[in-house]
Amino acid sequence: MTIFRLGYVAMSVHVQNASPSKTMTYSQFSKIKDREAAIHKLERIAKTNLHNCLRLLRHNLAHEITFFRFSSRLVPLANHPDLPDWDFLKPLKNELQAIKDFLQSRSDMRVDFHPDHFVLLNGTDIDILNTSIRTLRMHYSLLKGMGINTKHRCVMHVGGAYDDKEKALEQFILNWGLVPSKIQEMIMLENDDTTFTLNETLYLCEKLGVPLVFDYHHHLANKGNEEQWETQWDRIVSTWQQSQLPLKMHISSPRSDKDFLAHADYVDVDMFWSFVEKVKGTVPQIDCMIEAKQKDDALFRLMEELSAKKEIKKVNDSSFIVI
């Protein structure tokens, strides 16, 4: 028996005025002549983001949603190279503590991050690598501040191909040695929709001992010569053997045949069901992160459509098993 648990990304379409991603660009920051005042403005934005994040967690609890991705923009400019002396954690102590208190009483709630696409670990530009590691340190600090076990909490893409995918994969392995071990432990890798296929990403995951987050939509868009993902499923499962967390995957649907890479507003239930039928019973639990434009509403609709199937038994409003 496999429990399938659904989650969603960062924002709600049902909770009004609750964006956790309010921001300030460095250009806007620089236009404020009083640097101390500019820092205070950043801190006010970050406090609002964290407050809204807690509102979303409470919303999730009310709807029995225990899988959620935090916005990576909770603290604007926290990773900017021109703000190296800004101790952003100190002024946010109360807001982080509030989230910590909420999560500590709800041990079944899984939360994590997906750093932005500019976080790359396989390039040859040392400045980009340093910025990426600095950004990952920011994520690590936020997780620690919220009292969250940091292991396997940040999912990333492999990076760019740089006109030679084999060399780019080896560069990732080379750069991996420059990444602090506590940051290495945070990372999961995801097959992407244009460059690194499932098999290529598995190569890295197996080489480095990193869990693979299988993105079903990405695989359909970028199969390479790997038509049947099912033949790789045991390898995907094996990458999670050393993790205390359930296997994680991403589910989304293409906006259209013409715009196949873009995420649709909702998840096509038949597309998801084809995945469910093939993996049911293979592992105790699979956490399925919905990447859809309509966020939590996409989760609600998918659960409603799944519940109409006679093979489904609801565990709660966001989880089910297949009978």
PDB file of N, CA and C in Angstrom, residues 212-297:
ATOM      1  N   LEU A 212      16.814  11.810  -5.774  1.00  0.00           N
ATOM      2  CA  LEU A 212      16.287  12.362  -7.012  1.00  0.00           C
ATOM      3  C   LEU A 212      14.799  12.642  -6.868  1.00  0.00           C
ATOM      4  N   VAL A 213      14.410  13.874  -7.181  1.00  0.00           N
ATOM      5  CA  VAL A 213      13.005  14.268  -7.232  1.00  0.00           C
ATOM      6  C   VAL A 213      12.543  14.092  -8.675  1.00  0.00           C
ATOM      7  N   PHE A 214      11.700  13.110  -8.882  1.00  0.00           N
ATOM      8  CA  PHE A 214      11.260  12.811 -10.247  1.00  0.00           C
ATOM      9  C   PHE A 214      10.165  13.782 -10.664  1.00  0.00           C
ATOM     10  N   ASP A 215      10.433  14.541 -11.729  1.00  0.00           N
ATOM     11  CA  ASP A 215       9.432  15.442 -12.297  1.00  0.00           C
ATOM     12  C   ASP A 215       8.844  14.768 -13.532  1.00  0.00           C
ATOM     13  N   TYR A 216       7.608  14.353 -13.381  1.00  0.00           N
ATOM     14  CA  TYR A 216       6.928  13.584 -14.429  1.00  0.00           C
ATOM     15  C   TYR A 216       6.728  14.426 -15.699  1.00  0.00           C
ATOM     16  N   HIS A 217       6.261  15.646 -15.540  1.00  0.00           N
ATOM     17  CA  HIS A 217       6.051  16.556 -16.667  1.00  0.00           C
ATOM     18  C   HIS A 217       7.381  16.813 -17.390  1.00  0.00           C
ATOM     19  N   HIS A 218       8.433  17.073 -16.632  1.00  0.00           N
ATOM     20  CA  HIS A 218       9.735  17.329 -17.233  1.00  0.00           C
ATOM     21  C   HIS A 218      10.209  16.133 -18.049  1.00  0.00           C
ATOM     22  N   HIS A 219       9.962  14.943 -17.526  1.00  0.00           N
ATOM     23  CA  HIS A 219      10.390  13.754 -18.260  1.00  0.00           C
ATOM     24  C   HIS A 219       9.658  13.645 -19.595  1.00  0.00           C
ATOM     25  N   LEU A 220       8.371  13.921 -19.589  1.00  0.00           N
ATOM     26  CA  LEU A 220       7.609  13.856 -20.838  1.00  0.00           C
ATOM     27  C   LEU A 220       8.127  14.870 -21.848  1.00  0.00           C
ATOM     28  N   ALA A 221       8.622  16.008 -21.348  1.00  0.00           N
ATOM     29  CA  ALA A 221       9.138  17.058 -22.234  1.00  0.00           C
ATOM     30  C   ALA A 221      10.571  16.791 -22.680  1.00  0.00           C
ATOM     31  N   ASN A 222      11.313  16.038 -21.868  1.00  0.00           N
ATOM     32  CA  ASN A 222      12.746  15.869 -22.123  1.00  0.00           C
ATOM     33  C   ASN A 222      13.153  14.424 -21.823  1.00  0.00           C
ATOM     34  N   LYS A 223      12.742  13.533 -22.707  1.00  0.00           N
ATOM     35  CA  LYS A 223      13.009  12.106 -22.494  1.00  0.00           C
ATOM     36  C   LYS A 223      14.402  11.698 -22.966  1.00  0.00           C
ATOM     37  N   GLY A 224      14.950  12.434 -23.924  1.00  0.00           N
ATOM     38  CA  GLY A 224      16.173  11.963 -24.549  1.00  0.00           C
ATOM     39  C   GLY A 224      15.897  10.625 -25.218  1.00  0.00           C
ATOM     40  N   ASN A 225      16.719   9.639 -24.923  1.00  0.00           N
ATOM     41  CA  ASN A 225      16.506   8.287 -25.451  1.00  0.00           C
ATOM     42  C   ASN A 225      15.814   7.385 -24.430  1.00  0.00           C
ATOM     43  N   GLU A 226      15.270   8.004 -23.375  1.00  0.00           N
ATOM     44  CA  GLU A 226      14.729   7.238 -22.254  1.00  0.00           C
ATOM     45  C   GLU A 226      13.203   7.275 -22.291  1.00  0.00           C
ATOM     46  N   GLU A 227      12.615   6.526 -23.160  1.00  0.00           N
ATOM     47  CA  GLU A 227      11.171   6.576 -23.336  1.00  0.00           C
ATOM     48  C   GLU A 227      10.411   6.152 -22.089  1.00  0.00           C
ATOM     49  N   GLN A 228      10.858   5.085 -21.442  1.00  0.00           N
ATOM     50  CA  GLN A 228      10.104   4.501 -20.351  1.00  0.00           C
ATOM     51  C   GLN A 228      10.725   4.839 -18.997  1.00  0.00           C
ATOM     52  N   TRP A 229      10.149   5.812 -18.294  1.00  0.00           N
ATOM     53  CA  TRP A 229      10.659   6.164 -16.971  1.00  0.00           C
ATOM     54  C   TRP A 229      10.487   5.013 -15.992  1.00  0.00           C
ATOM     55  N   GLU A 230       9.507   4.142 -16.243  1.00  0.00           N
ATOM     56  CA  GLU A 230       9.215   3.041 -15.332  1.00  0.00           C
ATOM     57  C   GLU A 230      10.432   2.128 -15.138  1.00  0.00           C
ATOM     58  N   THR A 231      11.251   1.985 -16.179  1.00  0.00           N
ATOM     59  CA  THR A 231      12.424   1.111 -16.064  1.00  0.00           C
ATOM     60  C   THR A 231      13.470   1.690 -15.114  1.00  0.00           C
ATOM     61  N   GLN A 232      13.362   3.002 -14.803  1.00  0.00           N
ATOM     62  CA  GLN A 232      14.306   3.659 -13.908  1.00  0.00           C
ATOM     63  C   GLN A 232      13.732   3.845 -12.497  1.00  0.00           C
ATOM     64  N   TRP A 233      12.494   3.408 -12.302  1.00  0.00           N
ATOM     65  CA  TRP A 233      11.823   3.697 -11.032  1.00  0.00           C
ATOM     66  C   TRP A 233      12.569   3.113  -9.826  1.00  0.00           C
ATOM     67  N   ASP A 234      13.062   1.897  -9.942  1.00  0.00           N
ATOM     68  CA  ASP A 234      13.796   1.292  -8.826  1.00  0.00           C
ATOM     69  C   ASP A 234      15.044   2.102  -8.487  1.00  0.00           C
ATOM     70  N   ARG A 235      15.680   2.649  -9.495  1.00  0.00           N
ATOM     71  CA  ARG A 235      16.863   3.487  -9.245  1.00  0.00           C
ATOM     72  C   ARG A 235      16.463   4.773  -8.537  1.00  0.00           C
ATOM     73  N   ILE A 236      15.335   5.360  -8.946  1.00  0.00           N
ATOM     74  CA  ILE A 236      14.834   6.565  -8.272  1.00  0.00           C
ATOM     75  C   ILE A 236      14.569   6.271  -6.802  1.00  0.00           C
ATOM     76  N   VAL A 237      13.875   5.173  -6.537  1.00  0.00           N
ATOM     77  CA  VAL A 237      13.556   4.780  -5.167  1.00  0.00           C
ATOM     78  C   VAL A 237      14.833   4.588  -4.353  1.00  0.00           C
ATOM     79  N   SER A 238      15.837   3.984  -4.951  1.00  0.00           N
ATOM     80  CA  SER A 238      17.080   3.690  -4.231  1.00  0.00           C
ATOM     81  C   SER A 238      17.807   4.946  -3.781  1.00  0.00           C
ATOM     82  N   THR A 239      17.648   6.055  -4.517  1.00  0.00           N
ATOM     83  CA  THR A 239      18.333   7.287  -4.115  1.00  0.00           C
ATOM     84  C   THR A 239      17.772   7.851  -2.813  1.00  0.00           C
ATOM     85  N   TRP A 240      16.595   7.365  -2.396  1.00  0.00           N
ATOM     86  CA  TRP A 240      15.962   7.851  -1.155  1.00  0.00           C
ATOM     87  C   TRP A 240      16.223   6.942   0.038  1.00  0.00           C
ATOM     88  N   GLN A 241      17.020   5.912  -0.130  1.00  0.00           N
ATOM     89  CA  GLN A 241      17.201   4.937   0.943  1.00  0.00           C
ATOM     90  C   GLN A 241      17.833   5.540   2.198  1.00  0.00           C
ATOM     91  N   GLN A 242      18.665   6.553   2.027  1.00  0.00           N
ATOM     92  CA  GLN A 242      19.353   7.155   3.172  1.00  0.00           C
ATOM     93  C   GLN A 242      18.634   8.383   3.717  1.00  0.00           C
ATOM     94  N   SER A 243      17.433   8.650   3.224  1.00  0.00           N
ATOM     95  CA  SER A 243      16.685   9.821   3.676  1.00  0.00           C
ATOM     96  C   SER A 243      15.603   9.408   4.677  1.00  0.00           C
ATOM     97  N   GLN A 244      15.366  10.260   5.656  1.00  0.00           N
ATOM     98  CA  GLN A 244      14.285  10.029   6.616  1.00  0.00           C
ATOM     99  C   GLN A 244      12.941  10.491   6.058  1.00  0.00           C
ATOM    100  N   LEU A 245      12.973  11.167   4.922  1.00  0.00           N
ATOM    101  CA  LEU A 245      11.751  11.695   4.314  1.00  0.00           C
ATOM    102  C   LEU A 245      11.217  10.742   3.245  1.00  0.00           C
ATOM    103  N   PRO A 246       9.903  10.760   3.013  1.00  0.00           N
ATOM    104  CA  PRO A 246       9.351   9.939   1.930  1.00  0.00           C
ATOM    105  C   PRO A 246       9.852  10.424   0.572  1.00  0.00           C
ATOM    106  N   LEU A 247       9.831   9.524  -0.391  1.00  0.00           N
ATOM    107  CA  LEU A 247      10.177   9.885  -1.765  1.00  0.00           C
ATOM    108  C   LEU A 247       9.310  11.054  -2.223  1.00  0.00           C
ATOM    109  N   LYS A 248       9.941  11.986  -2.932  1.00  0.00           N
ATOM    110  CA  LYS A 248       9.242  13.179  -3.409  1.00  0.00           C
ATOM    111  C   LYS A 248       9.258  13.215  -4.932  1.00  0.00           C
ATOM    112  N   MET A 249       8.146  13.662  -5.523  1.00  0.00           N
ATOM    113  CA  MET A 249       8.094  13.870  -6.960  1.00  0.00           C
ATOM    114  C   MET A 249       7.332  15.154  -7.246  1.00  0.00           C
ATOM    115  N   HIS A 250       7.467  15.643  -8.471  1.00  0.00           N
ATOM    116  CA  HIS A 250       6.738  16.833  -8.923  1.00  0.00           C
ATOM    117  C   HIS A 250       5.694  16.416  -9.951  1.00  0.00           C
ATOM    118  N   ILE A 251       4.531  17.018  -9.830  1.00  0.00           N
ATOM    119  CA  ILE A 251       3.487  16.764 -10.819  1.00  0.00           C
ATOM    120  C   ILE A 251       2.925  18.084 -11.336  1.00  0.00           C
ATOM    121  N   SER A 252       2.858  18.190 -12.636  1.00  0.00           N
ATOM    122  CA  SER A 252       2.235  19.346 -13.297  1.00  0.00           C
ATOM    123  C   SER A 252       1.768  18.867 -14.666  1.00  0.00           C
ATOM    124  N   SER A 253       0.992  19.698 -15.315  1.00  0.00           N
ATOM    125  CA  SER A 253       0.504  19.370 -16.654  1.00  0.00           C
ATOM    126  C   SER A 253       0.885  20.490 -17.610  1.00  0.00           C
ATOM    127  N   PRO A 254       1.151  20.155 -18.868  1.00  0.00           N
ATOM    128  CA  PRO A 254       1.488  21.212 -19.842  1.00  0.00           C
ATOM    129  C   PRO A 254       0.296  22.128 -20.088  1.00  0.00           C
ATOM    130  N   ARG A 255       0.595  23.395 -20.306  1.00  0.00           N
ATOM    131  CA  ARG A 255      -0.471  24.361 -20.587  1.00  0.00           C
ATOM    132  C   ARG A 255      -1.212  23.998 -21.868  1.00  0.00           C
ATOM    133  N   SER A 256      -0.472  23.525 -22.854  1.00  0.00           N
ATOM    134  CA  SER A 256      -1.069  23.094 -24.123  1.00  0.00           C
ATOM    135  C   SER A 256      -0.020  22.295 -24.883  1.00  0.00           C
ATOM    136  N   ASP A 257      -0.431  21.652 -25.967  1.00  0.00           N
ATOM    137  CA  ASP A 257       0.538  20.923 -26.792  1.00  0.00           C
ATOM    138  C   ASP A 257       1.569  21.882 -27.378  1.00  0.00           C
ATOM    139  N   LYS A 258       1.115  23.080 -27.736  1.00  0.00           N
ATOM    140  CA  LYS A 258       2.019  24.074 -28.318  1.00  0.00           C
ATOM    141  C   LYS A 258       2.950  24.662 -27.276  1.00  0.00           C
ATOM    142  N   ASP A 259       2.435  24.861 -26.066  1.00  0.00           N
ATOM    143  CA  ASP A 259       3.212  25.440 -24.970  1.00  0.00           C
ATOM    144  C   ASP A 259       3.429  24.360 -23.914  1.00  0.00           C
ATOM    145  N   PHE A 260       4.117  23.298 -24.309  1.00  0.00           N
ATOM    146  CA  PHE A 260       4.190  22.090 -23.502  1.00  0.00           C
ATOM    147  C   PHE A 260       4.990  22.274 -22.214  1.00  0.00           C
ATOM    148  N   LEU A 261       5.987  23.134 -22.244  1.00  0.00           N
ATOM    149  CA  LEU A 261       6.856  23.283 -21.070  1.00  0.00           C
ATOM    150  C   LEU A 261       6.199  24.088 -19.951  1.00  0.00           C
ATOM    151  N   ALA A 262       5.281  24.968 -20.294  1.00  0.00           N
ATOM    152  CA  ALA A 262       4.642  25.822 -19.287  1.00  0.00           C
ATOM    153  C   ALA A 262       3.661  25.010 -18.450  1.00  0.00           C
ATOM    154  N   HIS A 263       3.530  25.394 -17.183  1.00  0.00           N
ATOM    155  CA  HIS A 263       2.606  24.718 -16.287  1.00  0.00           C
ATOM    156  C   HIS A 263       1.180  25.204 -16.514  1.00  0.00           C
ATOM    157  N   ALA A 264       0.267  24.282 -16.517  1.00  0.00           N
ATOM    158  CA  ALA A 264      -1.152  24.620 -16.638  1.00  0.00           C
ATOM    159  C   ALA A 264      -1.686  25.129 -15.304  1.00  0.00           C
ATOM    160  N   ASP A 265      -2.895  25.661 -15.339  1.00  0.00           N
ATOM    161  CA  ASP A 265      -3.528  26.143 -14.105  1.00  0.00           C
ATOM    162  C   ASP A 265      -3.799  25.003 -13.139  1.00  0.00           C
ATOM    163  N   TYR A 266      -4.173  23.850 -13.699  1.00  0.00           N
ATOM    164  CA  TYR A 266      -4.543  22.699 -12.882  1.00  0.00           C
ATOM    165  C   TYR A 266      -3.795  21.462 -13.380  1.00  0.00           C
ATOM    166  N   VAL A 267      -3.914  20.370 -12.630  1.00  0.00           N
ATOM    167  CA  VAL A 267      -3.277  19.111 -13.006  1.00  0.00           C
ATOM    168  C   VAL A 267      -4.298  18.218 -13.704  1.00  0.00           C
ATOM    169  N   ASP A 268      -3.906  17.684 -14.830  1.00  0.00           N
ATOM    170  CA  ASP A 268      -4.750  16.746 -15.555  1.00  0.00           C
ATOM    171  C   ASP A 268      -4.829  15.447 -14.748  1.00  0.00           C
ATOM    172  N   VAL A 269      -6.007  15.126 -14.271  1.00  0.00           N
ATOM    173  CA  VAL A 269      -6.159  13.969 -13.377  1.00  0.00           C
ATOM    174  C   VAL A 269      -5.776  12.670 -14.063  1.00  0.00           C
ATOM    175  N   ASP A 270      -6.054  12.545 -15.347  1.00  0.00           N
ATOM    176  CA  ASP A 270      -5.710  11.313 -16.058  1.00  0.00           C
ATOM    177  C   ASP A 270      -4.196  11.162 -16.206  1.00  0.00           C
ATOM    178  N   MET A 271      -3.531  12.269 -16.425  1.00  0.00           N
ATOM    179  CA  MET A 271      -2.074  12.256 -16.522  1.00  0.00           C
ATOM    180  C   MET A 271      -1.467  11.795 -15.195  1.00  0.00           C
ATOM    181  N   PHE A 272      -1.956  12.338 -14.102  1.00  0.00           N
ATOM    182  CA  PHE A 272      -1.448  11.964 -12.786  1.00  0.00           C
ATOM    183  C   PHE A 272      -1.804  10.518 -12.463  1.00  0.00           C
ATOM    184  N   TRP A 273      -3.013  10.131 -12.801  1.00  0.00           N
ATOM    185  CA  TRP A 273      -3.463   8.780 -12.490  1.00  0.00           C
ATOM    186  C   TRP A 273      -2.623   7.724 -13.199  1.00  0.00           C
ATOM    187  N   SER A 274      -2.155   8.033 -14.399  1.00  0.00           N
ATOM    188  CA  SER A 274      -1.312   7.081 -15.121  1.00  0.00           C
ATOM    189  C   SER A 274      -0.014   6.833 -14.362  1.00  0.00           C
ATOM    190  N   PHE A 275       0.477   7.871 -13.679  1.00  0.00           N
ATOM    191  CA  PHE A 275       1.660   7.718 -12.826  1.00  0.00           C
ATOM    192  C   PHE A 275       1.327   6.889 -11.595  1.00  0.00           C
ATOM    193  N   VAL A 276       0.223   7.230 -10.944  1.00  0.00           N
ATOM    194  CA  VAL A 276      -0.179   6.553  -9.707  1.00  0.00           C
ATOM    195  C   VAL A 276      -0.317   5.052  -9.922  1.00  0.00           C
ATOM    196  N   GLU A 277      -0.976   4.667 -10.992  1.00  0.00           N
ATOM    197  CA  GLU A 277      -1.220   3.239 -11.246  1.00  0.00           C
ATOM    198  C   GLU A 277       0.077   2.453 -11.424  1.00  0.00           C
ATOM    199  N   LYS A 278       1.104   3.105 -11.927  1.00  0.00           N
ATOM    200  CA  LYS A 278       2.361   2.404 -12.197  1.00  0.00           C
ATOM    201  C   LYS A 278       3.255   2.286 -10.973  1.00  0.00           C
ATOM    202  N   VAL A 279       3.073   3.158  -9.977  1.00  0.00           N
ATOM    203  CA  VAL A 279       3.978   3.130  -8.822  1.00  0.00           C
ATOM    204  C   VAL A 279       3.299   2.685  -7.532  1.00  0.00           C
ATOM    205  N   LYS A 280       1.999   2.526  -7.533  1.00  0.00           N
ATOM    206  CA  LYS A 280       1.295   2.128  -6.311  1.00  0.00           C
ATOM    207  C   LYS A 280       1.872   0.808  -5.794  1.00  0.00           C
ATOM    208  N   GLY A 281       2.077   0.778  -4.492  1.00  0.00           N
ATOM    209  CA  GLY A 281       2.597  -0.426  -3.862  1.00  0.00           C
ATOM    210  C   GLY A 281       4.100  -0.582  -3.888  1.00  0.00           C
ATOM    211  N   THR A 282       4.823   0.330  -4.557  1.00  0.00           N
ATOM    212  CA  THR A 282       6.281   0.177  -4.670  1.00  0.00           C
ATOM    213  C   THR A 282       7.021   0.755  -3.472  1.00  0.00           C
ATOM    214  N   VAL A 283       6.429   1.755  -2.826  1.00  0.00           N
ATOM    215  CA  VAL A 283       7.021   2.383  -1.643  1.00  0.00           C
ATOM    216  C   VAL A 283       5.886   2.723  -0.674  1.00  0.00           C
ATOM    217  N   PRO A 284       6.207   2.914   0.618  1.00  0.00           N
ATOM    218  CA  PRO A 284       5.146   3.220   1.589  1.00  0.00           C
ATOM    219  C   PRO A 284       4.451   4.551   1.342  1.00  0.00           C
ATOM    220  N   GLN A 285       5.200   5.559   0.867  1.00  0.00           N
ATOM    221  CA  GLN A 285       4.603   6.886   0.693  1.00  0.00           C
ATOM    222  C   GLN A 285       5.318   7.642  -0.416  1.00  0.00           C
ATOM    223  N   ILE A 286       4.553   8.413  -1.171  1.00  0.00           N
ATOM    224  CA  ILE A 286       5.106   9.322  -2.174  1.00  0.00           C
ATOM    225  C   ILE A 286       4.493  10.696  -1.936  1.00  0.00           C
ATOM    226  N   ASP A 287       5.349  11.696  -1.749  1.00  0.00           N
ATOM    227  CA  ASP A 287       4.892  13.074  -1.595  1.00  0.00           C
ATOM    228  C   ASP A 287       4.938  13.756  -2.956  1.00  0.00           C
ATOM    229  N   CYS A 288       3.787  14.241  -3.398  1.00  0.00           N
ATOM    230  CA  CYS A 288       3.628  14.769  -4.753  1.00  0.00           C
ATOM    231  C   CYS A 288       3.428  16.278  -4.697  1.00  0.00           C
ATOM    232  N   MET A 289       4.438  17.011  -5.123  1.00  0.00           N
ATOM    233  CA  MET A 289       4.357  18.464  -5.118  1.00  0.00           C
ATOM    234  C   MET A 289       3.713  18.955  -6.411  1.00  0.00           C
ATOM    235  N   ILE A 290       2.564  19.596  -6.266  1.00  0.00           N
ATOM    236  CA  ILE A 290       1.833  20.121  -7.411  1.00  0.00           C
ATOM    237  C   ILE A 290       2.426  21.466  -7.826  1.00  0.00           C
ATOM    238  N   GLU A 291       2.861  21.552  -9.068  1.00  0.00           N
ATOM    239  CA  GLU A 291       3.379  22.797  -9.623  1.00  0.00           C
ATOM    240  C   GLU A 291       2.371  23.296 -10.655  1.00  0.00           C
ATOM    241  N   ALA A 292       1.384  24.008 -10.182  1.00  0.00           N
ATOM    242  CA  ALA A 292       0.300  24.484 -11.043  1.00  0.00           C
ATOM    243  C   ALA A 292       0.013  25.943 -10.717  1.00  0.00           C
ATOM    244  N   LYS A 293      -0.453  26.678 -11.693  1.00  0.00           N
ATOM    245  CA  LYS A 293      -0.668  28.116 -11.530  1.00  0.00           C
ATOM    246  C   LYS A 293      -1.712  28.435 -10.463  1.00  0.00           C
ATOM    247  N   GLN A 294      -2.657  27.538 -10.280  1.00  0.00           N
ATOM    248  CA  GLN A 294      -3.727  27.792  -9.318  1.00  0.00           C
ATOM    249  C   GLN A 294      -3.423  27.231  -7.925  1.00  0.00           C
ATOM    250  N   LYS A 295      -2.180  26.903  -7.679  1.00  0.00           N
ATOM    251  CA  LYS A 295      -1.664  26.608  -6.339  1.00  0.00           C
ATOM    252  C   LYS A 295      -2.547  25.645  -5.551  1.00  0.00           C
ATOM    253  N   ASP A 296      -3.055  26.099  -4.387  1.00  0.00           N
ATOM    254  CA  ASP A 296      -3.844  25.210  -3.537  1.00  0.00           C
ATOM    255  C   ASP A 296      -5.172  24.818  -4.181  1.00  0.00           C
ATOM    256  N   ASP A 297      -5.704  25.672  -5.030  1.00  0.00           N
ATOM    257  CA  ASP A 297      -6.952  25.316  -5.695  1.00  0.00           C
ATOM    258  C   ASP A 297      -6.739  24.128  -6.635  1.00  0.00           C
TER     259      ASP A 297
END
